[in-house]
C-alpha atoms as a printed R data frame, in Angstrom:
    type eleno elety resid chain resno       x      y       z
1   ATOM     1    CA   MET     A     1  64.606 38.851 149.641
2   ATOM     2    CA   LYS     A     2  67.903 39.953 151.201
3   ATOM     3    CA   THR     A     3  69.016 36.339 151.712
4   ATOM     4    CA   THR     A     4  68.371 35.543 148.046
5   ATOM     5    CA   PHE     A     5  70.234 38.658 146.972
6   ATOM     6    CA   HIS     A     6  73.277 37.871 149.091
7   ATOM     7    CA   ALA     A     7  73.284 34.233 147.983
8   ATOM     8    CA   GLY     A     8  73.146 35.242 144.342
9   ATOM     9    CA   THR     A     9  75.935 37.771 144.796
10  ATOM    10    CA   ALA     A    10  78.119 35.220 146.589
11  ATOM    11    CA   LEU     A    11  77.525 32.627 143.875
12  ATOM    12    CA   ARG     A    12  78.411 35.096 141.146
13  ATOM    13    CA   SER     A    13  81.564 36.143 142.979
14  ATOM    14    CA   ALA     A    14  82.571 32.509 143.440
15  ATOM    15    CA   LEU     A    15  82.084 31.792 139.732
16  ATOM    16    CA   ILE     A    16  84.165 34.833 138.801
17  ATOM    17    CA   ILE     A    17  86.960 33.710 141.124
18  ATOM    18    CA   ILE     A    18  86.903 30.165 139.695
19  ATOM    19    CA   ILE     A    19  87.041 31.447 136.113
20  ATOM    20    CA   ALA     A    20  89.873 33.836 137.023
21  ATOM    21    CA   VAL     A    21  91.871 31.007 138.596
22  ATOM    22    CA   LEU     A    22  91.283 28.723 135.585
23  ATOM    23    CA   TRP     A    23  92.597 31.485 133.317
24  ATOM    24    CA   PHE     A    24  95.486 32.523 135.550
25  ATOM    25    CA   VAL     A    25  97.035 29.122 136.297
26  ATOM    26    CA   PRO     A    26  97.986 28.224 132.668
27  ATOM    27    CA   THR     A    27  99.207 31.772 132.082
28  ATOM    28    CA   TYR     A    28 101.289 31.634 135.247
29  ATOM    29    CA   LEU     A    29 102.826 28.302 134.227
30  ATOM    30    CA   ILE     A    30 103.744 29.652 130.795
31  ATOM    31    CA   ILE     A    31 105.480 32.671 132.331
32  ATOM    32    CA   VAL     A    32 107.318 30.656 134.981
33  ATOM    33    CA   ASN     A    33 108.576 27.996 132.567
34  ATOM    34    CA   ALA     A    34 109.620 30.649 130.037
35  ATOM    35    CA   PHE     A    35 112.055 31.970 132.654
36  ATOM    36    CA   ASN     A    36 113.832 28.618 132.971
37  ATOM    37    CA   SER     A    37 116.885 27.847 130.867
38  ATOM    38    CA   ASN     A    38 117.117 24.940 128.453
39  ATOM    39    CA   GLU     A    39 119.958 23.465 130.476
40  ATOM    40    CA   GLY     A    40 117.894 23.471 133.644
41  ATOM    41    CA   TYR     A    41 114.741 22.114 132.018
42  ATOM    42    CA   THR     A    42 113.962 18.604 133.312
43  ATOM    43    CA   GLY     A    43 110.854 17.811 131.291
44  ATOM    44    CA   GLU     A    44 108.550 18.498 134.223
45  ATOM    45    CA   VAL     A    45 106.337 21.529 134.707
46  ATOM    46    CA   ALA     A    46 107.935 24.026 137.098
47  ATOM    47    CA   TRP     A    47 105.660 25.934 139.469
48  ATOM    48    CA   PHE     A    48 108.376 28.374 140.525
49  ATOM    49    CA   PRO     A    49 111.137 29.961 138.418
50  ATOM    50    CA   GLN     A    50 114.475 28.196 138.794
51  ATOM    51    CA   ASP     A    51 116.505 30.500 136.511
52  ATOM    52    CA   PHE     A    52 116.249 33.931 134.931
53  ATOM    53    CA   ALA     A    53 116.836 33.089 131.281
54  ATOM    54    CA   LEU     A    54 113.767 34.791 129.779
55  ATOM    55    CA   PHE     A    55 115.670 37.293 127.640
56  ATOM    56    CA   GLU     A    56 118.148 34.651 126.542
57  ATOM    57    CA   ASN     A    57 115.259 32.388 125.506
58  ATOM    58    CA   ILE     A    58 113.619 35.236 123.582
59  ATOM    59    CA   ALA     A    59 116.899 35.890 121.748
60  ATOM    60    CA   ILE     A    60 117.156 32.213 120.805
61  ATOM    61    CA   ALA     A    61 113.561 32.168 119.591
62  ATOM    62    CA   TRP     A    62 114.149 35.353 117.585
63  ATOM    63    CA   ARG     A    63 117.106 33.813 115.752
64  ATOM    64    CA   ALA     A    64 115.702 30.290 115.351
65  ATOM    65    CA   ALA     A    65 112.328 31.387 113.949
66  ATOM    66    CA   ASN     A    66 113.601 34.569 112.256
67  ATOM    67    CA   LEU     A    67 110.812 36.537 113.910
68  ATOM    68    CA   GLY     A    68 111.811 39.949 112.548
69  ATOM    69    CA   PRO     A    69 110.217 39.695 109.061
70  ATOM    70    CA   SER     A    70 107.171 37.840 110.356
71  ATOM    71    CA   LEU     A    71 106.546 40.498 113.007
72  ATOM    72    CA   MET     A    72 106.526 43.182 110.322
73  ATOM    73    CA   ASN     A    73 104.240 41.028 108.178
74  ATOM    74    CA   SER     A    74 101.743 40.600 111.010
75  ATOM    75    CA   LEU     A    75 101.841 44.322 111.748
76  ATOM    76    CA   LEU     A    76 101.110 45.062 108.087
77  ATOM    77    CA   TYR     A    77  98.324 42.476 107.859
78  ATOM    78    CA   ALA     A    78  96.708 43.552 111.127
79  ATOM    79    CA   VAL     A    79  96.730 47.291 110.373
80  ATOM    80    CA   VAL     A    80  95.751 47.213 106.684
81  ATOM    81    CA   ALA     A    81  93.279 44.323 106.824
82  ATOM    82    CA   GLY     A    82  91.738 45.624 110.039
83  ATOM    83    CA   ALA     A    83  91.289 49.152 108.671
84  ATOM    84    CA   LEU     A    84  89.830 48.062 105.319
85  ATOM    85    CA   ALA     A    85  87.509 45.526 106.956
86  ATOM    86    CA   VAL     A    86  86.177 48.138 109.380
87  ATOM    87    CA   LEU     A    87  85.598 50.597 106.517
88  ATOM    88    CA   VAL     A    88  83.641 48.007 104.524
89  ATOM    89    CA   ALA     A    89  81.731 47.012 107.662
90  ATOM    90    CA   ALA     A    90  80.871 50.655 108.392
91  ATOM    91    CA   LEU     A    91  79.447 51.081 104.893
92  ATOM    92    CA   ALA     A    92  77.403 47.892 105.231
93  ATOM    93    CA   GLY     A    93  76.274 48.827 108.738
94  ATOM    94    CA   PHE     A    94  75.124 52.230 107.502
95  ATOM    95    CA   ALA     A    95  73.201 50.618 104.641
96  ATOM    96    CA   VAL     A    96  71.224 48.224 106.837
97  ATOM    97    CA   SER     A    97  70.613 50.684 109.681
98  ATOM    98    CA   ALA     A    98  69.966 54.049 108.027
99  ATOM    99    CA   ILE     A    99  68.580 53.205 104.587
100 ATOM   100    CA   GLN     A   100  64.967 52.100 104.743
101 ATOM   101    CA   GLY     A   101  64.009 48.885 103.024
102 ATOM   102    CA   GLY     A   102  62.306 45.554 103.537
103 ATOM   103    CA   TRP     A   103  65.477 43.485 103.156
104 ATOM   104    CA   ARG     A   104  67.529 44.895 106.026
105 ATOM   105    CA   THR     A   105  67.138 41.849 108.265
106 ATOM   106    CA   PHE     A   106  68.033 39.555 105.372
107 ATOM   107    CA   TRP     A   107  71.225 41.497 104.600
108 ATOM   108    CA   PHE     A   108  72.157 41.577 108.276
109 ATOM   109    CA   TRP     A   109  72.008 37.800 108.630
110 ATOM   110    CA   LEU     A   110  73.655 37.232 105.257
111 ATOM   111    CA   ILE     A   111  76.699 39.328 106.182
112 ATOM   112    CA   TYR     A   112  76.872 38.343 109.821
113 ATOM   113    CA   SER     A   113  76.618 34.627 108.995
114 ATOM   114    CA   GLY     A   114  80.243 34.841 107.893
115 ATOM   115    CA   ALA     A   115  81.185 35.004 111.581
116 ATOM   116    CA   LEU     A   116  79.179 31.892 112.464
117 ATOM   117    CA   PHE     A   117  80.890 29.251 110.320
118 ATOM   118    CA   PRO     A   118  84.158 27.619 111.468
119 ATOM   119    CA   ALA     A   119  87.254 28.677 109.553
120 ATOM   120    CA   GLN     A   120  88.208 25.034 108.981
121 ATOM   121    CA   ALA     A   121  85.262 24.700 106.600
122 ATOM   122    CA   PHE     A   122  86.927 27.098 104.151
123 ATOM   123    CA   LEU     A   123  90.468 25.719 104.201
124 ATOM   124    CA   ARG     A   124  90.246 23.152 101.392
125 ATOM   125    CA   PRO     A   125  88.439 25.339  98.819
126 ATOM   126    CA   LEU     A   126  90.654 28.286  99.757
127 ATOM   127    CA   PHE     A   127  93.861 26.285  99.355
128 ATOM   128    CA   THR     A   128  92.721 24.909  95.986
129 ATOM   129    CA   GLY     A   129  91.525 28.287  94.743
130 ATOM   130    CA   TYR     A   130  94.655 30.078  95.890
131 ATOM   131    CA   ALA     A   131  96.905 27.482  94.239
132 ATOM   132    CA   GLU     A   132  95.016 27.792  90.929
133 ATOM   133    CA   THR     A   133  94.910 31.602  90.891
134 ATOM   134    CA   GLY     A   134  98.486 32.285  92.038
135 ATOM   135    CA   LEU     A   135  97.417 33.823  95.355
136 ATOM   136    CA   TYR     A   136  99.087 31.107  97.424
137 ATOM   137    CA   ASP     A   137 102.012 32.395  99.500
138 ATOM   138    CA   THR     A   138 101.355 36.025  98.570
139 ATOM   139    CA   ARG     A   139 100.572 39.051 100.695
140 ATOM   140    CA   TRP     A   140  97.563 39.801  98.508
141 ATOM   141    CA   GLY     A   141  96.153 36.387  99.285
142 ATOM   142    CA   LEU     A   142  96.482 36.866 103.038
143 ATOM   143    CA   PHE     A   143  95.117 40.393 102.825
144 ATOM   144    CA   LEU     A   144  91.997 39.118 101.024
145 ATOM   145    CA   ILE     A   145  91.220 36.333 103.467
146 ATOM   146    CA   TYR     A   146  91.899 38.489 106.525
147 ATOM   147    CA   ILE     A   147  89.666 41.283 105.252
148 ATOM   148    CA   ALA     A   148  86.904 38.836 104.341
149 ATOM   149    CA   THR     A   149  86.960 37.137 107.746
150 ATOM   150    CA   CYS     A   150  87.129 40.449 109.640
151 ATOM   151    CA   VAL     A   151  84.128 42.074 107.945
152 ATOM   152    CA   PRO     A   152  81.237 40.073 109.521
153 ATOM   153    CA   PHE     A   153  81.962 40.789 113.177
154 ATOM   154    CA   SER     A   154  83.021 44.381 112.440
155 ATOM   155    CA   PHE     A   155  79.718 44.759 110.611
156 ATOM   156    CA   PHE     A   156  77.913 43.453 113.710
157 ATOM   157    CA   ILE     A   157  79.574 46.135 115.849
158 ATOM   158    CA   MET     A   158  79.016 48.982 113.393
159 ATOM   159    CA   ARG     A   159  75.405 48.076 112.634
160 ATOM   160    CA   ASN     A   160  74.512 47.905 116.331
161 ATOM   161    CA   HIS     A   161  76.150 51.244 116.996
162 ATOM   162    CA   MET     A   162  74.516 52.993 114.040
163 ATOM   163    CA   LEU     A   163  71.094 51.762 115.136
164 ATOM   164    CA   SER     A   164  71.589 53.842 118.290
165 ATOM   165    CA   ILE     A   165  72.109 57.062 116.283
166 ATOM   166    CA   PRO     A   166  68.857 59.091 116.333
167 ATOM   167    CA   PRO     A   167  67.054 58.787 112.985
168 ATOM   168    CA   GLU     A   168  66.223 62.501 113.157
169 ATOM   169    CA   ILE     A   169  69.822 63.259 112.152
170 ATOM   170    CA   ASN     A   170  69.410 61.287 108.960
171 ATOM   171    CA   GLU     A   171  66.028 62.844 108.211
172 ATOM   172    CA   ALA     A   172  67.234 66.401 108.840
173 ATOM   173    CA   ALA     A   173  70.269 65.925 106.605
174 ATOM   174    CA   GLN     A   174  68.159 64.590 103.749
175 ATOM   175    CA   LEU     A   175  65.704 67.493 104.102
176 ATOM   176    CA   ASP     A   176  68.681 69.820 103.598
177 ATOM   177    CA   GLY     A   177  69.498 67.998 100.350
178 ATOM   178    CA   ALA     A   178  72.313 65.750 101.556
179 ATOM   179    CA   GLY     A   179  72.854 62.473  99.716
180 ATOM   180    CA   TRP     A   180  73.554 59.120 101.306
181 ATOM   181    CA   TRP     A   181  77.330 59.498 100.948
182 ATOM   182    CA   THR     A   182  77.229 62.916 102.630
183 ATOM   183    CA   VAL     A   183  75.070 61.576 105.455
184 ATOM   184    CA   PHE     A   184  77.503 58.709 105.964
185 ATOM   185    CA   THR     A   185  80.759 60.690 105.852
186 ATOM   186    CA   ARG     A   186  79.658 63.895 107.599
187 ATOM   187    CA   PHE     A   187  77.303 62.556 110.242
188 ATOM   188    CA   PHE     A   188  77.434 58.795 110.838
189 ATOM   189    CA   LEU     A   189  81.206 58.332 110.657
190 ATOM   190    CA   PRO     A   190  82.048 61.167 113.106
191 ATOM   191    CA   LEU     A   191  79.390 59.848 115.515
192 ATOM   192    CA   SER     A   192  80.834 56.326 115.281
193 ATOM   193    CA   LYS     A   193  84.450 56.981 116.259
194 ATOM   194    CA   SER     A   194  84.323 54.803 119.377
195 ATOM   195    CA   ALA     A   195  82.714 51.900 117.497
196 ATOM   196    CA   LEU     A   196  85.221 52.247 114.646
197 ATOM   197    CA   ALA     A   197  88.101 52.169 117.135
198 ATOM   198    CA   ALA     A   198  86.686 49.151 118.959
199 ATOM   199    CA   ALA     A   199  86.109 47.214 115.742
200 ATOM   200    CA   PHE     A   200  89.589 48.020 114.448
201 ATOM   201    CA   ILE     A   201  91.328 47.024 117.681
202 ATOM   202    CA   PHE     A   202  89.331 43.810 117.872
203 ATOM   203    CA   GLN     A   203  90.293 42.861 114.303
204 ATOM   204    CA   PHE     A   204  93.911 43.922 114.861
205 ATOM   205    CA   VAL     A   205  94.122 41.473 117.768
206 ATOM   206    CA   TRP     A   206  92.412 38.722 115.771
207 ATOM   207    CA   VAL     A   207  94.665 39.065 112.717
208 ATOM   208    CA   TRP     A   208  97.784 39.219 114.888
209 ATOM   209    CA   ASN     A   209  96.847 36.021 116.713
210 ATOM   210    CA   GLU     A   210  95.551 34.170 113.630
211 ATOM   211    CA   LEU     A   211  97.394 30.937 112.835
212 ATOM   212    CA   LEU     A   212  95.199 28.665 110.701
213 ATOM   213    CA   PHE     A   213  95.202 30.689 107.479
214 ATOM   214    CA   GLY     A   214  98.800 31.751 108.031
215 ATOM   215    CA   ILE     A   215 100.177 28.207 108.012
216 ATOM   216    CA   THR     A   216  97.771 26.983 105.304
217 ATOM   217    CA   LEU     A   217  98.077 29.771 102.739
218 ATOM   218    CA   SER     A   218 101.772 30.719 103.140
219 ATOM   219    CA   TYR     A   219 105.121 29.075 103.737
220 ATOM   220    CA   SER     A   220 107.942 31.534 102.961
221 ATOM   221    CA   GLU     A   221 109.515 33.716 105.641
222 ATOM   222    CA   GLU     A   222 108.880 36.856 103.564
223 ATOM   223    CA   ILE     A   223 105.115 36.263 103.590
224 ATOM   224    CA   ARG     A   224 104.111 34.272 106.659
225 ATOM   225    CA   PRO     A   225 102.710 36.043 109.748
226 ATOM   226    CA   VAL     A   226 104.323 35.842 113.149
227 ATOM   227    CA   MET     A   227 102.121 33.078 114.551
228 ATOM   228    CA   ALA     A   228 103.018 30.861 111.605
229 ATOM   229    CA   ALA     A   229 106.695 31.568 112.277
230 ATOM   230    CA   LEU     A   230 106.182 30.682 115.914
231 ATOM   231    CA   ALA     A   231 104.498 27.432 114.874
232 ATOM   232    CA   GLY     A   232 107.608 26.679 112.822
233 ATOM   233    CA   LEU     A   233 109.695 27.232 115.937
234 ATOM   234    CA   GLN     A   234 107.519 24.784 117.824
235 ATOM   235    CA   SER     A   235 108.015 22.186 115.102
236 ATOM   236    CA   ASN     A   236 111.727 22.364 115.975
237 ATOM   237    CA   TYR     A   237 110.744 21.414 119.512
238 ATOM   238    CA   GLY     A   238 113.641 19.103 120.202
239 ATOM   239    CA   THR     A   239 116.224 21.652 118.987
240 ATOM   240    CA   VAL     A   240 115.288 24.829 120.850
241 ATOM   241    CA   GLY     A   241 113.516 23.368 123.885
242 ATOM   242    CA   PRO     A   242 110.144 24.160 125.490
243 ATOM   243    CA   PRO     A   243 111.362 27.206 127.511
244 ATOM   244    CA   VAL     A   244 112.416 28.899 124.268
245 ATOM   245    CA   VAL     A   245 109.057 28.139 122.646
246 ATOM   246    CA   LEU     A   246 107.190 29.556 125.645
247 ATOM   247    CA   ALA     A   247 109.394 32.654 125.752
248 ATOM   248    CA   GLY     A   248 108.778 33.238 122.044
249 ATOM   249    CA   ALA     A   249 105.035 32.882 122.568
250 ATOM   250    CA   LEU     A   250 105.106 35.439 125.384
251 ATOM   251    CA   PHE     A   251 107.136 37.877 123.317
252 ATOM   252    CA   VAL     A   252 104.917 37.813 120.220
253 ATOM   253    CA   SER     A   253 101.787 38.114 122.386
254 ATOM   254    CA   LEU     A   254 102.884 41.369 124.012
255 ATOM   255    CA   PRO     A   255 101.536 43.737 121.299
256 ATOM   256    CA   THR     A   256  97.987 42.381 121.564
257 ATOM   257    CA   VAL     A   257  98.050 42.463 125.368
258 ATOM   258    CA   ILE     A   258  99.247 46.074 125.336
259 ATOM   259    CA   VAL     A   259  96.624 47.119 122.769
260 ATOM   260    CA   PHE     A   260  93.823 45.464 124.707
261 ATOM   261    CA   LEU     A   261  94.876 46.969 128.050
262 ATOM   262    CA   LEU     A   262  95.180 50.448 126.545
263 ATOM   263    CA   PHE     A   263  91.796 50.366 124.832
264 ATOM   264    CA   GLN     A   264  89.662 48.121 127.046
265 ATOM   265    CA   ARG     A   265  87.323 51.034 127.856
266 ATOM   266    CA   VAL     A   266  86.598 51.418 124.147
267 ATOM   267    CA   PHE     A   267  85.597 47.767 124.011
268 ATOM   268    CA   ALA     A   268  83.271 48.099 126.987
269 ATOM   269    CA   SER     A   269  81.552 51.253 125.728
270 ATOM   270    CA   SER     A   270  81.102 50.076 122.125
271 ATOM   271    CA   LEU     A   271  80.171 46.419 122.539
272 ATOM   272    CA   GLY     A   272  77.467 46.965 125.101
273 ATOM   273    CA   GLY     A   273  73.813 46.920 124.171
274 ATOM   274    CA   ALA     A   274  74.113 44.666 121.137
275 ATOM   275    CA   LYS     A   275  70.952 44.214 119.087
276 ATOM   276    CA   ILE     A   276  69.907 41.580 116.592
């Protein structure tokens, strides 16, 4: 028994180390090569920094891709779309967890199925529909698609959390004459603060890092998100050089890394114990 336990523990530790190394090596190479200057870049991957031109590369990327407006756009999209999606998901999660009915499983799978289909499947109809309705290259258009794509997984988080709330709270509130809206706003929402925070942060990170819809449904600098602007910088590969592209990628990734590190405990406490 002890031998099996130790063998299993050693195997798990080895797998964790291998996965950590596989994740760390590409990240390390990105950081190291972002430090190198364009003049010193030879076309080969550097394993150790040869220059200290990171801030110079970031400045070049900022000017070449005009990252200022796109950073503000991504901040706006991530905050507004994330907040509205979590609110809609909380309402839907309350409906399928607290309100009795024979269709709760059906509604769960119907809403959650939106997180199961690849985004590429929606690109052609979305592009055609946006072009015909005037939503193409507009903030409203990006808001709509970001909210729609953020709802399913946020709903999954909120529904699972609300299932853990004791049903006696709901029953006692209704015996006192409270309606569904009162039960939701005065009891379920205050008890779901950690799940709301986790869902919002998760969607903030997703919207910030999203590229596919950004480059498909927008093109102007006043509308496009930051990842689309960074993709435009990469298309000018021969002009700015790979170190500048890597430095720009590191710079625009900092907000999501900081948010995740600050709120990782919220993720762990809210995403555990998922139910289907």
